[in-house]
Amino acid sequence: MDEVMTVGDQSSSSSSSSSLLPQMTTLPFNLPFLSAFLAFTLAQFLKLFTTRYKEKKWDPKRLIGSGGMPSSHSSTVTALATAIAFEQGIGGPAFAVALVFASVVMYDATGVRLHAGRQAELLNQIVCELPPEHPVASVKPLRDSLGHTPIQVLAGAVLGCIVAYLMRTPH
């Protein structure tokens, strides 16, 4: 069967594709996006100081590394969900998606990723105790700073809420 496109169909399809353009150009002004980005950036920056306090040394790798205090993953998803709640309320689908997303990310940070990091730490210790002639004795150590303790996740979540609260636009 041949389909016929009418003038009305053509104008509606061209307007729907052109309606994507304004949405793309407004991303830098999207409050949930900006809140999440700022919360992530602040959390990563704060890791420099929490690492300095805990380990008594400056470690610039903390700016881009995972793990540590506060959880940048938690601050990001919490800021996103909180900013959506401030803008659209808690009854809409966007908040529901953001809340579920935040819950999964924070659960994963304290569960799977934390335990994977602890296993990597143990495996690194075992490899260090092997004799030098052992085939895996010279293997590069595994990254062991993967997950977060519940306190680190909570600190990230609080930071995310604070950032979203401070960035909100009063109605």
PDB file of C-alpha atoms in Angstrom:
ATOM      1  CA  MET A   1       0.000   0.000   0.000  1.00  0.00           C
ATOM      2  CA  ASP A   2       1.184   3.454  -0.870  1.00  0.00           C
ATOM      3  CA  GLU A   3       1.006   6.060   1.862  1.00  0.00           C
ATOM      4  CA  VAL A   4       0.061   9.601   1.021  1.00  0.00           C
ATOM      5  CA  MET A   5       1.487  12.463   3.022  1.00  0.00           C
ATOM      6  CA  THR A   6      -0.728  15.518   3.196  1.00  0.00           C
ATOM      7  CA  VAL A   7       0.392  19.092   3.781  1.00  0.00           C
ATOM      8  CA  GLY A   8      -0.914  18.853   7.351  1.00  0.00           C
ATOM      9  CA  ASP A   9       1.162  15.724   7.985  1.00  0.00           C
ATOM     10  CA  GLN A  10       4.271  17.391   6.592  1.00  0.00           C
ATOM     11  CA  SER A  11       3.874  20.536   8.683  1.00  0.00           C
ATOM     12  CA  SER A  12       3.260  18.552  11.873  1.00  0.00           C
ATOM     13  CA  SER A  13       6.293  16.318  11.264  1.00  0.00           C
ATOM     14  CA  SER A  14       8.532  19.295  10.539  1.00  0.00           C
ATOM     15  CA  SER A  15       7.275  21.163  13.605  1.00  0.00           C
ATOM     16  CA  SER A  16       7.878  18.139  15.836  1.00  0.00           C
ATOM     17  CA  SER A  17      11.475  17.823  14.638  1.00  0.00           C
ATOM     18  CA  SER A  18      12.051  21.562  15.004  1.00  0.00           C
ATOM     19  CA  SER A  19      10.547  21.481  18.514  1.00  0.00           C
ATOM     20  CA  LEU A  20      13.531  19.383  19.617  1.00  0.00           C
ATOM     21  CA  LEU A  21      15.905  22.235  18.856  1.00  0.00           C
ATOM     22  CA  PRO A  22      14.680  24.618  21.588  1.00  0.00           C
ATOM     23  CA  GLN A  23      14.828  21.786  24.131  1.00  0.00           C
ATOM     24  CA  MET A  24      18.443  21.040  23.220  1.00  0.00           C
ATOM     25  CA  THR A  25      19.488  24.691  23.496  1.00  0.00           C
ATOM     26  CA  THR A  26      17.911  25.034  26.935  1.00  0.00           C
ATOM     27  CA  LEU A  27      20.008  22.260  28.525  1.00  0.00           C
ATOM     28  CA  PRO A  28      22.457  24.777  30.035  1.00  0.00           C
ATOM     29  CA  PHE A  29      19.455  26.392  31.747  1.00  0.00           C
ATOM     30  CA  ASN A  30      17.870  23.142  32.920  1.00  0.00           C
ATOM     31  CA  LEU A  31      17.743  23.393  36.728  1.00  0.00           C
ATOM     32  CA  PRO A  32      17.765  19.630  37.468  1.00  0.00           C
ATOM     33  CA  PHE A  33      20.722  19.139  35.102  1.00  0.00           C
ATOM     34  CA  LEU A  34      22.642  22.083  36.574  1.00  0.00           C
ATOM     35  CA  SER A  35      21.915  20.957  40.136  1.00  0.00           C
ATOM     36  CA  ALA A  36      23.121  17.435  39.409  1.00  0.00           C
ATOM     37  CA  PHE A  37      26.253  18.669  37.631  1.00  0.00           C
ATOM     38  CA  LEU A  38      27.126  21.117  40.409  1.00  0.00           C
ATOM     39  CA  ALA A  39      26.527  18.494  43.117  1.00  0.00           C
ATOM     40  CA  PHE A  40      28.818  16.049  41.292  1.00  0.00           C
ATOM     41  CA  THR A  41      31.527  18.691  40.871  1.00  0.00           C
ATOM     42  CA  LEU A  42      31.351  19.776  44.516  1.00  0.00           C
ATOM     43  CA  ALA A  43      31.465  16.196  45.780  1.00  0.00           C
ATOM     44  CA  GLN A  44      34.529  15.414  43.674  1.00  0.00           C
ATOM     45  CA  PHE A  45      36.201  18.628  44.876  1.00  0.00           C
ATOM     46  CA  LEU A  46      35.389  17.860  48.522  1.00  0.00           C
ATOM     47  CA  LYS A  47      37.071  14.457  48.166  1.00  0.00           C
ATOM     48  CA  LEU A  48      40.409  16.282  47.970  1.00  0.00           C
ATOM     49  CA  PHE A  49      39.884  17.638  51.473  1.00  0.00           C
ATOM     50  CA  THR A  50      38.370  14.525  53.037  1.00  0.00           C
ATOM     51  CA  THR A  51      41.265  12.484  51.656  1.00  0.00           C
ATOM     52  CA  ARG A  52      43.725  15.074  53.000  1.00  0.00           C
ATOM     53  CA  TYR A  53      42.099  14.894  56.434  1.00  0.00           C
ATOM     54  CA  LYS A  54      41.967  11.078  56.516  1.00  0.00           C
ATOM     55  CA  GLU A  55      45.252  10.147  54.838  1.00  0.00           C
ATOM     56  CA  LYS A  56      47.294  13.296  55.653  1.00  0.00           C
ATOM     57  CA  LYS A  57      48.272  13.795  52.000  1.00  0.00           C
ATOM     58  CA  TRP A  58      46.972  15.605  48.938  1.00  0.00           C
ATOM     59  CA  ASP A  59      45.827  13.265  46.202  1.00  0.00           C
ATOM     60  CA  PRO A  60      44.730  15.094  43.011  1.00  0.00           C
ATOM     61  CA  LYS A  61      43.494  11.777  41.566  1.00  0.00           C
ATOM     62  CA  ARG A  62      40.547  12.091  43.947  1.00  0.00           C
ATOM     63  CA  LEU A  63      39.140  14.754  41.617  1.00  0.00           C
ATOM     64  CA  ILE A  64      38.317  12.077  39.041  1.00  0.00           C
ATOM     65  CA  GLY A  65      38.290   8.866  41.087  1.00  0.00           C
ATOM     66  CA  SER A  66      35.354   6.869  42.396  1.00  0.00           C
ATOM     67  CA  GLY A  67      34.816   5.976  46.024  1.00  0.00           C
ATOM     68  CA  GLY A  68      35.512   8.180  49.016  1.00  0.00           C
ATOM     69  CA  MET A  69      33.702  10.827  51.010  1.00  0.00           C
ATOM     70  CA  PRO A  70      31.208  12.143  49.955  1.00  0.00           C
ATOM     71  CA  SER A  71      29.696   9.931  47.280  1.00  0.00           C
ATOM     72  CA  SER A  72      29.508  11.965  44.082  1.00  0.00           C
ATOM     73  CA  HIS A  73      27.134   9.409  42.561  1.00  0.00           C
ATOM     74  CA  SER A  74      24.725   9.907  45.467  1.00  0.00           C
ATOM     75  CA  SER A  75      25.036  13.684  45.405  1.00  0.00           C
ATOM     76  CA  THR A  76      24.356  13.722  41.654  1.00  0.00           C
ATOM     77  CA  VAL A  77      21.228  11.563  41.650  1.00  0.00           C
ATOM     78  CA  THR A  78      19.858  13.139  44.824  1.00  0.00           C
ATOM     79  CA  ALA A  79      20.328  16.647  43.436  1.00  0.00           C
ATOM     80  CA  LEU A  80      18.587  15.549  40.246  1.00  0.00           C
ATOM     81  CA  ALA A  81      15.585  14.059  42.074  1.00  0.00           C
ATOM     82  CA  THR A  82      15.333  16.978  44.504  1.00  0.00           C
ATOM     83  CA  ALA A  83      15.523  19.601  41.747  1.00  0.00           C
ATOM     84  CA  ILE A  84      12.795  17.782  39.807  1.00  0.00           C
ATOM     85  CA  ALA A  85      10.680  17.725  42.974  1.00  0.00           C
ATOM     86  CA  PHE A  86      11.149  21.495  43.406  1.00  0.00           C
ATOM     87  CA  GLU A  87      10.316  22.232  39.768  1.00  0.00           C
ATOM     88  CA  GLN A  88       7.532  19.756  39.015  1.00  0.00           C
ATOM     89  CA  GLY A  89       6.404  18.396  42.361  1.00  0.00           C
ATOM     90  CA  ILE A  90       6.575  14.815  43.576  1.00  0.00           C
ATOM     91  CA  GLY A  91       3.471  13.576  41.779  1.00  0.00           C
ATOM     92  CA  GLY A  92       4.834  13.442  38.245  1.00  0.00           C
ATOM     93  CA  PRO A  93       6.539  10.663  36.337  1.00  0.00           C
ATOM     94  CA  ALA A  94       9.865  12.541  36.097  1.00  0.00           C
ATOM     95  CA  PHE A  95      10.232  12.564  39.883  1.00  0.00           C
ATOM     96  CA  ALA A  96       9.244   8.895  40.103  1.00  0.00           C
ATOM     97  CA  VAL A  97      11.918   7.947  37.557  1.00  0.00           C
ATOM     98  CA  ALA A  98      14.536  10.111  39.295  1.00  0.00           C
ATOM     99  CA  LEU A  99      13.673   8.631  42.701  1.00  0.00           C
ATOM    100  CA  VAL A 100      13.944   5.048  41.466  1.00  0.00           C
ATOM    101  CA  PHE A 101      17.182   5.897  39.651  1.00  0.00           C
ATOM    102  CA  ALA A 102      18.628   7.495  42.804  1.00  0.00           C
ATOM    103  CA  SER A 103      17.623   4.506  44.917  1.00  0.00           C
ATOM    104  CA  VAL A 104      19.282   2.038  42.550  1.00  0.00           C
ATOM    105  CA  VAL A 105      22.489   4.082  42.310  1.00  0.00           C
ATOM    106  CA  MET A 106      22.802   4.504  46.080  1.00  0.00           C
ATOM    107  CA  TYR A 107      21.973   0.865  46.772  1.00  0.00           C
ATOM    108  CA  ASP A 108      24.583  -0.211  44.242  1.00  0.00           C
ATOM    109  CA  ALA A 109      27.212   2.111  45.765  1.00  0.00           C
ATOM    110  CA  THR A 110      26.832   0.567  49.229  1.00  0.00           C
ATOM    111  CA  GLY A 111      26.244  -2.974  48.019  1.00  0.00           C
ATOM    112  CA  VAL A 112      27.849  -4.406  44.918  1.00  0.00           C
ATOM    113  CA  ARG A 113      30.512  -1.729  44.376  1.00  0.00           C
ATOM    114  CA  LEU A 114      31.541  -1.600  48.053  1.00  0.00           C
ATOM    115  CA  HIS A 115      31.964  -5.365  48.237  1.00  0.00           C
ATOM    116  CA  ALA A 116      33.777  -5.513  44.885  1.00  0.00           C
ATOM    117  CA  GLY A 117      36.231  -2.960  46.264  1.00  0.00           C
ATOM    118  CA  ARG A 118      36.755  -4.988  49.417  1.00  0.00           C
ATOM    119  CA  GLN A 119      37.372  -8.123  47.358  1.00  0.00           C
ATOM    120  CA  ALA A 120      39.886  -6.221  45.206  1.00  0.00           C
ATOM    121  CA  GLU A 121      41.682  -5.110  48.366  1.00  0.00           C
ATOM    122  CA  LEU A 122      41.902  -8.705  49.577  1.00  0.00           C
ATOM    123  CA  LEU A 123      43.087  -9.994  46.191  1.00  0.00           C
ATOM    124  CA  ASN A 124      45.766  -7.278  46.067  1.00  0.00           C
ATOM    125  CA  GLN A 125      46.994  -8.373  49.490  1.00  0.00           C
ATOM    126  CA  ILE A 126      47.142 -12.027  48.395  1.00  0.00           C
ATOM    127  CA  VAL A 127      49.088 -11.121  45.237  1.00  0.00           C
ATOM    128  CA  CYS A 128      51.582  -9.075  47.287  1.00  0.00           C
ATOM    129  CA  GLU A 129      52.310 -12.102  49.457  1.00  0.00           C
ATOM    130  CA  LEU A 130      53.121 -14.355  46.488  1.00  0.00           C
ATOM    131  CA  PRO A 131      56.758 -15.160  45.759  1.00  0.00           C
ATOM    132  CA  PRO A 132      58.251 -12.943  43.011  1.00  0.00           C
ATOM    133  CA  GLU A 133      58.582 -15.879  40.601  1.00  0.00           C
ATOM    134  CA  HIS A 134      54.838 -16.600  40.680  1.00  0.00           C
ATOM    135  CA  PRO A 135      53.160 -15.794  37.306  1.00  0.00           C
ATOM    136  CA  VAL A 136      50.657 -13.312  38.816  1.00  0.00           C
ATOM    137  CA  ALA A 137      53.073 -11.687  41.283  1.00  0.00           C
ATOM    138  CA  SER A 138      53.780  -8.832  38.869  1.00  0.00           C
ATOM    139  CA  VAL A 139      50.136  -8.134  37.952  1.00  0.00           C
ATOM    140  CA  LYS A 140      49.035  -4.527  38.323  1.00  0.00           C
ATOM    141  CA  PRO A 141      46.958  -4.098  41.520  1.00  0.00           C
ATOM    142  CA  LEU A 142      43.177  -3.910  41.191  1.00  0.00           C
ATOM    143  CA  ARG A 143      41.367  -0.663  42.009  1.00  0.00           C
ATOM    144  CA  ASP A 144      39.955  -1.090  45.478  1.00  0.00           C
ATOM    145  CA  SER A 145      38.235   2.266  45.933  1.00  0.00           C
ATOM    146  CA  LEU A 146      35.028   1.445  44.104  1.00  0.00           C
ATOM    147  CA  GLY A 147      32.084   1.705  46.448  1.00  0.00           C
ATOM    148  CA  HIS A 148      30.967   3.705  49.443  1.00  0.00           C
ATOM    149  CA  THR A 149      30.108   3.156  53.058  1.00  0.00           C
ATOM    150  CA  PRO A 150      26.566   4.096  54.066  1.00  0.00           C
ATOM    151  CA  ILE A 151      27.917   7.287  55.729  1.00  0.00           C
ATOM    152  CA  GLN A 152      29.608   8.348  52.472  1.00  0.00           C
ATOM    153  CA  VAL A 153      26.375   7.748  50.552  1.00  0.00           C
ATOM    154  CA  LEU A 154      24.368   9.670  53.156  1.00  0.00           C
ATOM    155  CA  ALA A 155      26.829  12.588  53.006  1.00  0.00           C
ATOM    156  CA  GLY A 156      26.529  12.640  49.206  1.00  0.00           C
ATOM    157  CA  ALA A 157      22.730  12.565  49.420  1.00  0.00           C
ATOM    158  CA  VAL A 158      22.681  15.460  51.907  1.00  0.00           C
ATOM    159  CA  LEU A 159      25.043  17.445  49.679  1.00  0.00           C
ATOM    160  CA  GLY A 160      22.787  16.794  46.666  1.00  0.00           C
ATOM    161  CA  CYS A 161      19.700  17.994  48.563  1.00  0.00           C
ATOM    162  CA  ILE A 162      21.497  21.143  49.724  1.00  0.00           C
ATOM    163  CA  VAL A 163      22.726  21.981  46.219  1.00  0.00           C
ATOM    164  CA  ALA A 164      19.272  21.490  44.693  1.00  0.00           C
ATOM    165  CA  TYR A 165      17.692  23.564  47.474  1.00  0.00           C
ATOM    166  CA  LEU A 166      20.129  26.430  46.950  1.00  0.00           C
ATOM    167  CA  MET A 167      19.725  26.320  43.158  1.00  0.00           C
ATOM    168  CA  ARG A 168      15.921  26.249  43.163  1.00  0.00           C
ATOM    169  CA  THR A 169      13.994  29.158  41.714  1.00  0.00           C
ATOM    170  CA  PRO A 170      11.318  30.434  44.095  1.00  0.00           C
ATOM    171  CA  HIS A 171       7.880  30.538  42.465  1.00  0.00           C
TER     172      HIS A 171
END
